[in-house]
C-alpha atoms as a PDB file:
ATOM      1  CA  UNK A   1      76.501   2.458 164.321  1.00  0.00           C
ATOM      2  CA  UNK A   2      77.429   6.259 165.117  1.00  0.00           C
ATOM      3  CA  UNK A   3      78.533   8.959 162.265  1.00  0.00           C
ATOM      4  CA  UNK A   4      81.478   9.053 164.022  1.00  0.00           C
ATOM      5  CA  UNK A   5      82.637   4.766 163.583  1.00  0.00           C
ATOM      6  CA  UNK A   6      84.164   4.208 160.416  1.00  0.00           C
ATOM      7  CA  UNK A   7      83.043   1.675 158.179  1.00  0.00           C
ATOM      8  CA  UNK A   8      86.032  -0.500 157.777  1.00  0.00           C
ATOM      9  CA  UNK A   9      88.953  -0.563 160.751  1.00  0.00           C
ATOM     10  CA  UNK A  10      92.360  -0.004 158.973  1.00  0.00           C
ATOM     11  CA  UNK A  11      95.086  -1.538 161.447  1.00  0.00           C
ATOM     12  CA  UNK A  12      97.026   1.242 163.054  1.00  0.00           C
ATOM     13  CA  UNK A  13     100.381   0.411 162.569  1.00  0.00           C
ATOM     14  CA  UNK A  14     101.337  -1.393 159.819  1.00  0.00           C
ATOM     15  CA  UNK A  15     102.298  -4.897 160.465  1.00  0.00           C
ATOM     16  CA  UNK A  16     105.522  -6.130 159.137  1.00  0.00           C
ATOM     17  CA  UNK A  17     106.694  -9.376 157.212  1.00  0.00           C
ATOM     18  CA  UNK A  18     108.040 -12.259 159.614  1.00  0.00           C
ATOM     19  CA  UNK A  19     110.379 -13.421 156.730  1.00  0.00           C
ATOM     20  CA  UNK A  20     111.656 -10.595 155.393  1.00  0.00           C
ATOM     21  CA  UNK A  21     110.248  -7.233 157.786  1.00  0.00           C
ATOM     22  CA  UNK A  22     108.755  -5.593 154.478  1.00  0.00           C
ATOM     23  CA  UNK A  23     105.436  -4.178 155.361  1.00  0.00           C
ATOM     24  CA  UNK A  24     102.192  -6.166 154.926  1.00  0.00           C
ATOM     25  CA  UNK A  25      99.196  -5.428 152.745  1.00  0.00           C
ATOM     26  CA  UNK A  26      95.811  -6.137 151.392  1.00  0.00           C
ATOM     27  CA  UNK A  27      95.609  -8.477 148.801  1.00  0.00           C
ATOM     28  CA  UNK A  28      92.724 -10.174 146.833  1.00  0.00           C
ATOM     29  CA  UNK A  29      91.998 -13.769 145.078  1.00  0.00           C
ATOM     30  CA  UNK A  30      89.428 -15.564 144.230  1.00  0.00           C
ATOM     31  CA  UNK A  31      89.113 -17.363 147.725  1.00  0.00           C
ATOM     32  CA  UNK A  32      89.032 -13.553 149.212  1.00  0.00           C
ATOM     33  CA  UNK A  33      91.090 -10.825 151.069  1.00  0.00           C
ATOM     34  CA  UNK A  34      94.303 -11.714 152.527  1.00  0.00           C
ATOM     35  CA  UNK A  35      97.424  -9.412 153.596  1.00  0.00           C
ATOM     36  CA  UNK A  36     100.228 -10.642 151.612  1.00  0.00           C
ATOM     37  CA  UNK A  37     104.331  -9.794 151.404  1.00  0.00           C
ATOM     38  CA  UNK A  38     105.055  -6.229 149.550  1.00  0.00           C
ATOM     39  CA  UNK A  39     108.021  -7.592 148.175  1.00  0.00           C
ATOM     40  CA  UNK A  40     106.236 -10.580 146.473  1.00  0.00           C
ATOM     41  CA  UNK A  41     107.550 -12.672 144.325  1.00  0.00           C
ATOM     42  CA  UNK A  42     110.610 -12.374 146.382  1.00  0.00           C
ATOM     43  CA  UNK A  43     108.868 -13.072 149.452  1.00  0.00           C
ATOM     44  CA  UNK A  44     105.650 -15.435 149.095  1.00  0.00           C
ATOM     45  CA  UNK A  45     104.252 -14.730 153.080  1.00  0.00           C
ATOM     46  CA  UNK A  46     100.915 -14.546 153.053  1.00  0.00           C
ATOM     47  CA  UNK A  47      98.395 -14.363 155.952  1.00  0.00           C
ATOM     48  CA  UNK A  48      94.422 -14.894 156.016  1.00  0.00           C
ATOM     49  CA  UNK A  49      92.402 -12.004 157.229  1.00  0.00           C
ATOM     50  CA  UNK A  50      89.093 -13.244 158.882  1.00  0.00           C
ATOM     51  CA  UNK A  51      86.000 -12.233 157.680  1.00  0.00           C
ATOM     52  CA  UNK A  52      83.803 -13.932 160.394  1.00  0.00           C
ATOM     53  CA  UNK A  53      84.591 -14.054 163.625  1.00  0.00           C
ATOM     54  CA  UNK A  54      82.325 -16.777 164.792  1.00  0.00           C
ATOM     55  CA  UNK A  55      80.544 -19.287 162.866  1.00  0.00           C
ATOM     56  CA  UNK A  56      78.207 -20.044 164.852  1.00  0.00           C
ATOM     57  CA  UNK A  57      74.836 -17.227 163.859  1.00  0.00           C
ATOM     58  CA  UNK A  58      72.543 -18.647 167.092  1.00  0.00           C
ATOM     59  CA  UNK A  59      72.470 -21.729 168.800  1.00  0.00           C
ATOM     60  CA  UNK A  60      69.157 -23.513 168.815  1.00  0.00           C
ATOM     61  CA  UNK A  61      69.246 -25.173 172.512  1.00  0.00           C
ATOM     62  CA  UNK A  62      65.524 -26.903 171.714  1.00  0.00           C
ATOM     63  CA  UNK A  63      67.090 -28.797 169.176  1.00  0.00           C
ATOM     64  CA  UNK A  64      69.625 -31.883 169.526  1.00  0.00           C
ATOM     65  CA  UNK A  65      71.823 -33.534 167.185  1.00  0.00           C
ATOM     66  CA  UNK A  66      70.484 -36.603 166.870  1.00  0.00           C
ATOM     67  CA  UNK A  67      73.973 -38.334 166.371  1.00  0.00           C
ATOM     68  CA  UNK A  68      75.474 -36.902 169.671  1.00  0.00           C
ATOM     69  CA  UNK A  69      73.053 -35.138 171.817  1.00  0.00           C
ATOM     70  CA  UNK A  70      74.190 -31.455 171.316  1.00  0.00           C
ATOM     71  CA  UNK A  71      72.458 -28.654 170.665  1.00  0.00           C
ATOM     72  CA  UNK A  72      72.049 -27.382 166.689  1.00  0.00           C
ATOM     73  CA  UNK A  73      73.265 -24.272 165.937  1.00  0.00           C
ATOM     74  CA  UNK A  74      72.962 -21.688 162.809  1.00  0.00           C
ATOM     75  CA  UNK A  75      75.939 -21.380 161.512  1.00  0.00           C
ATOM     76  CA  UNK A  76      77.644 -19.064 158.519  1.00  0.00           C
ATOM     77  CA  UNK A  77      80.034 -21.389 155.987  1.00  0.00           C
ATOM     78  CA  UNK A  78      81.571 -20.953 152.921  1.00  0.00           C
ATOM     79  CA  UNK A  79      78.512 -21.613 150.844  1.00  0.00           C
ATOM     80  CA  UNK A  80      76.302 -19.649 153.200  1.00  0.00           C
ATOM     81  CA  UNK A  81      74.167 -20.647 155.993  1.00  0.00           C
ATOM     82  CA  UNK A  82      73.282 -23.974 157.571  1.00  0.00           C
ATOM     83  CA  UNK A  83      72.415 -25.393 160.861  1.00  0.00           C
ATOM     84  CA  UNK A  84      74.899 -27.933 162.151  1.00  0.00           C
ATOM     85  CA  UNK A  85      76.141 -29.766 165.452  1.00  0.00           C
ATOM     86  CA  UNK A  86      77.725 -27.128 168.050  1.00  0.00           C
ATOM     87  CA  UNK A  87      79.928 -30.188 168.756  1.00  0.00           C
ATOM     88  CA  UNK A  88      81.958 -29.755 165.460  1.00  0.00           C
ATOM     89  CA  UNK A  89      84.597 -31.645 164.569  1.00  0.00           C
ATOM     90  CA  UNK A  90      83.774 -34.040 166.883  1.00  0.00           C
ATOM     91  CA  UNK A  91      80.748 -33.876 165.181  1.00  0.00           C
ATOM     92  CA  UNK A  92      79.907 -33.561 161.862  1.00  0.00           C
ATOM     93  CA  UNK A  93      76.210 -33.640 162.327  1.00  0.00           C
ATOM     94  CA  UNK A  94      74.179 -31.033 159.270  1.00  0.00           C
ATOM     95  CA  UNK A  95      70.601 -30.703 158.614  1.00  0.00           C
ATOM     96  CA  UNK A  96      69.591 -31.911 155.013  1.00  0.00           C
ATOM     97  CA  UNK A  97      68.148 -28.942 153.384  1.00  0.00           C
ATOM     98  CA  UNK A  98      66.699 -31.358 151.012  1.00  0.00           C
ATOM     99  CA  UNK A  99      64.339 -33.410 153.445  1.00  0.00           C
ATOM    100  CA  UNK A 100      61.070 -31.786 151.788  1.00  0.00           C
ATOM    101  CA  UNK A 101      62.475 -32.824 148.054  1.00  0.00           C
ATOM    102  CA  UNK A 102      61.955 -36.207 149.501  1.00  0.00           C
ATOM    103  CA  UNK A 103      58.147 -36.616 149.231  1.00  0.00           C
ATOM    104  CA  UNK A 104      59.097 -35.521 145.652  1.00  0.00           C
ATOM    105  CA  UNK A 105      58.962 -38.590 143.223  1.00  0.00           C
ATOM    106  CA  UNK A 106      62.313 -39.353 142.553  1.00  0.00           C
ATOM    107  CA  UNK A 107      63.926 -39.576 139.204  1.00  0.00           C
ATOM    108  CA  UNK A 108      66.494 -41.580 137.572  1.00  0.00           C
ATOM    109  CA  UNK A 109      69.576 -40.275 135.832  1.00  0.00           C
ATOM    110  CA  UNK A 110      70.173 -40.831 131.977  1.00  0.00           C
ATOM    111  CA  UNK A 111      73.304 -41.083 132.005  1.00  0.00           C
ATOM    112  CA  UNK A 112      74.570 -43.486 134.660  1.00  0.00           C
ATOM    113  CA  UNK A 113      71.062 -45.275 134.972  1.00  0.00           C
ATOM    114  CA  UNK A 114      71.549 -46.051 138.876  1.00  0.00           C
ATOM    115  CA  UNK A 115      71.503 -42.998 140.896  1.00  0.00           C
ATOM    116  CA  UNK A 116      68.676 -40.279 141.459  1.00  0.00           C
ATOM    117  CA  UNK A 117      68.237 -36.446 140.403  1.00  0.00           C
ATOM    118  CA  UNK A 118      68.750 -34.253 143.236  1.00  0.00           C
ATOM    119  CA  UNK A 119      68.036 -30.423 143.391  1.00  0.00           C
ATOM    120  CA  UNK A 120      71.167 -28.943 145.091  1.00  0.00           C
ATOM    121  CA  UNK A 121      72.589 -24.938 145.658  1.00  0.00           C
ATOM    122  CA  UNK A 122      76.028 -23.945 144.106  1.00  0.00           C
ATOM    123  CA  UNK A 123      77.765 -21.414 145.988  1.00  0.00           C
ATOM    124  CA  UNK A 124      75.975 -18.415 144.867  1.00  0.00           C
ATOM    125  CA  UNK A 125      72.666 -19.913 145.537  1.00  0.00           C
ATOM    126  CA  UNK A 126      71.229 -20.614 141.882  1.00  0.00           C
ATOM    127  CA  UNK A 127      69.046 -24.378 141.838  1.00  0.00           C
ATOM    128  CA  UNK A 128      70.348 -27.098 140.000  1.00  0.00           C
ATOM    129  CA  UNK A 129      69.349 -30.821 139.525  1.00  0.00           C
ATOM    130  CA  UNK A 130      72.435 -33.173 139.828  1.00  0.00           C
ATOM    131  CA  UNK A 131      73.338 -37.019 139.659  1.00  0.00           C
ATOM    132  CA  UNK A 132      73.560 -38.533 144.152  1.00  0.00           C
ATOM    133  CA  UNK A 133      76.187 -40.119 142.257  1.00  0.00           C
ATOM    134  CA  UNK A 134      78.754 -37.415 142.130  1.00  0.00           C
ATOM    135  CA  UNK A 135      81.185 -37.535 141.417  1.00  0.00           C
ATOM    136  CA  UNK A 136      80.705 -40.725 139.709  1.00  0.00           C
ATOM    137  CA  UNK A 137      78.596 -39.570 137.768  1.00  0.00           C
ATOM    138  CA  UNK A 138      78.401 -35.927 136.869  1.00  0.00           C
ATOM    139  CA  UNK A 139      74.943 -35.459 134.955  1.00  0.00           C
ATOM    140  CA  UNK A 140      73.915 -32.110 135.678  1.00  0.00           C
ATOM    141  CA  UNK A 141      71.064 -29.824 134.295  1.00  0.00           C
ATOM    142  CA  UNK A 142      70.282 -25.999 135.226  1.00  0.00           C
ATOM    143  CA  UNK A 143      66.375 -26.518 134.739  1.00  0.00           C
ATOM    144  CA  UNK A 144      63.872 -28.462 137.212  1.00  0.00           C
ATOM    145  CA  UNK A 145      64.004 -31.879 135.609  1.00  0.00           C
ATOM    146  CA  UNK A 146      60.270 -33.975 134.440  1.00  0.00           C
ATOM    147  CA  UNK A 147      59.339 -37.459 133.557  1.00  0.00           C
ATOM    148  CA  UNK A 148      58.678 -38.352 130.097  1.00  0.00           C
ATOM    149  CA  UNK A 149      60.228 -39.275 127.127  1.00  0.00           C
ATOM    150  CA  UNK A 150      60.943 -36.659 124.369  1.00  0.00           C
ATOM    151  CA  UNK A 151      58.650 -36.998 121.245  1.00  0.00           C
ATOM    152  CA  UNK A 152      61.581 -36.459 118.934  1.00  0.00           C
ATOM    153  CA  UNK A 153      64.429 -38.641 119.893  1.00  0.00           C
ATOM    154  CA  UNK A 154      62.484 -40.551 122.920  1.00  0.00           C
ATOM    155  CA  UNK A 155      64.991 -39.432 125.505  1.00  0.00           C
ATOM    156  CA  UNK A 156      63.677 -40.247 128.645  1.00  0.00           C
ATOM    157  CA  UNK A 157      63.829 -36.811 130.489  1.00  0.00           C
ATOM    158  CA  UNK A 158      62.370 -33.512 129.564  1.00  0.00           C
ATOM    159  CA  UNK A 159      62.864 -29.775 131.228  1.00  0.00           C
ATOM    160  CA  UNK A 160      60.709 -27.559 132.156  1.00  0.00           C
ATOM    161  CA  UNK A 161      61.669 -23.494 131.104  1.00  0.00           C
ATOM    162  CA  UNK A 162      59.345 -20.483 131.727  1.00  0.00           C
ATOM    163  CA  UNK A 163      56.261 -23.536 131.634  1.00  0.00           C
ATOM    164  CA  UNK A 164      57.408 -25.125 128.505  1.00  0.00           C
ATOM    165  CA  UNK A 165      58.660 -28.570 128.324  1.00  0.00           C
ATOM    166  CA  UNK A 166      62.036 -28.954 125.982  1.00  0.00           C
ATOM    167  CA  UNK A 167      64.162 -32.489 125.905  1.00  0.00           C
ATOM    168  CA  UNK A 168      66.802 -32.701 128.295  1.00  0.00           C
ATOM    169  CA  UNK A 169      69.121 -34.398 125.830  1.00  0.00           C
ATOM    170  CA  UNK A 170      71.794 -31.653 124.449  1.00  0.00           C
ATOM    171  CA  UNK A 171      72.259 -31.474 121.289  1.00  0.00           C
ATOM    172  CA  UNK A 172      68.223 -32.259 120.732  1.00  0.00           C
ATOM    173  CA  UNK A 173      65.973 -29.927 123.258  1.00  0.00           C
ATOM    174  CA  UNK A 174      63.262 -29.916 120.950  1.00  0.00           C
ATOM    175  CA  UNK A 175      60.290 -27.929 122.361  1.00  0.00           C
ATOM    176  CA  UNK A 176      57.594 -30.624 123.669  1.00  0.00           C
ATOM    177  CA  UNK A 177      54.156 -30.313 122.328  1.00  0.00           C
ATOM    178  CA  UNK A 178      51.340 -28.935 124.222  1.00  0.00           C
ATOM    179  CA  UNK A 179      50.028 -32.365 124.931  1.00  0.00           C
ATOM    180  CA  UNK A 180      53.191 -33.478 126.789  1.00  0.00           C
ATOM    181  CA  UNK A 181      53.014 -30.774 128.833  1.00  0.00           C
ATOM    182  CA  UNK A 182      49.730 -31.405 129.806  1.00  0.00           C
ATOM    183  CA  UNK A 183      50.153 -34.786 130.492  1.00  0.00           C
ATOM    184  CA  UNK A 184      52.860 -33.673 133.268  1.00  0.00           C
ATOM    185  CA  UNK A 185      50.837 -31.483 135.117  1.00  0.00           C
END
């Protein structure tokens, strides 16, 4: 990029209102940018600005979908990036991210008793352990889950924070003693 190219490219002219011919502008919300009507409320036009121009980041011709035979690609989505089938929609092919959890030993949830902790990414990339049940079940914790039952109300999940164990159960998360803690390592 040269001292002379400017940062962000303003249009040129400004671009007018289908509905009404008021002029256009730049307009936030919690989904993003987006030009909307000047004369809102009277006029409720809006338009989406696009932030990427491709999704696709770089195609990975060694590797195939294994559902339809095309190559993967790295591609930029709303919750960041992942590699997926080149053939979307047709295909709707994405790589688990989670694959390596699976050696993992798996545990139960509390609440619902018949599906499995998971360690998923929200949106802005923070860890958390949910319910494969969801929404079903919605059991959710913010810490990395551990077997064992708590010593003071025998709930049968504990949490690990900054290497101390604590129940899972809210309303309890009594700190474990040092011989629990042991035990899980």
């Amino acid at each position: 990029m040269t001292e002379d190219t400017p940062l962000f490219k303003l249009p040129q002219q400004q671009q007018l209102c289908p509905l009404c011919q008021n002029t256009l502008q730049i307009k936030s919300s919690k989904n993003g940018p987006f030009l909307g009507c000047s004369a809102y409320p009277a006029c409720n036009y809006i338009k989406p600005l696009q932030q990427h121009d491709h999704t696709i980041v770089k195609e990975l011709p060694s590797e195939l979908c294994p559902q339809c035979g095309a190559a993967l690609a790295v591609k930029n989505g709303r919750y960041g990036m992942f590699i997926g089938c080149t053939a979307y929609p047709a295909c709707d092919f994405v790589v688990d991210q989670y694959e390596e959890n699976k050696n993992q030993p798996q545990l139960s949830c509390p609440k619902c008793k018949k599906g499995q902790l998971t360690e998923r990414i929200n949106k802005f990339g923070k860890h958390f352990y949910g319910c494969d049940r969801y929404p079903d079940c919605r059991f959710l914790l913010n810490d990395q889950p551990q077997q064992g039952p708590c010593y003071s109300c025998n709930y049968p999940l504990l949490v690990l924070k900054k290497e101390v164990l604590y129940c899972a159960k809210k309303g309890c998360e009594k700190k474990q003693p040092a011989a629990a803690a042991g035990a899980t390592d």
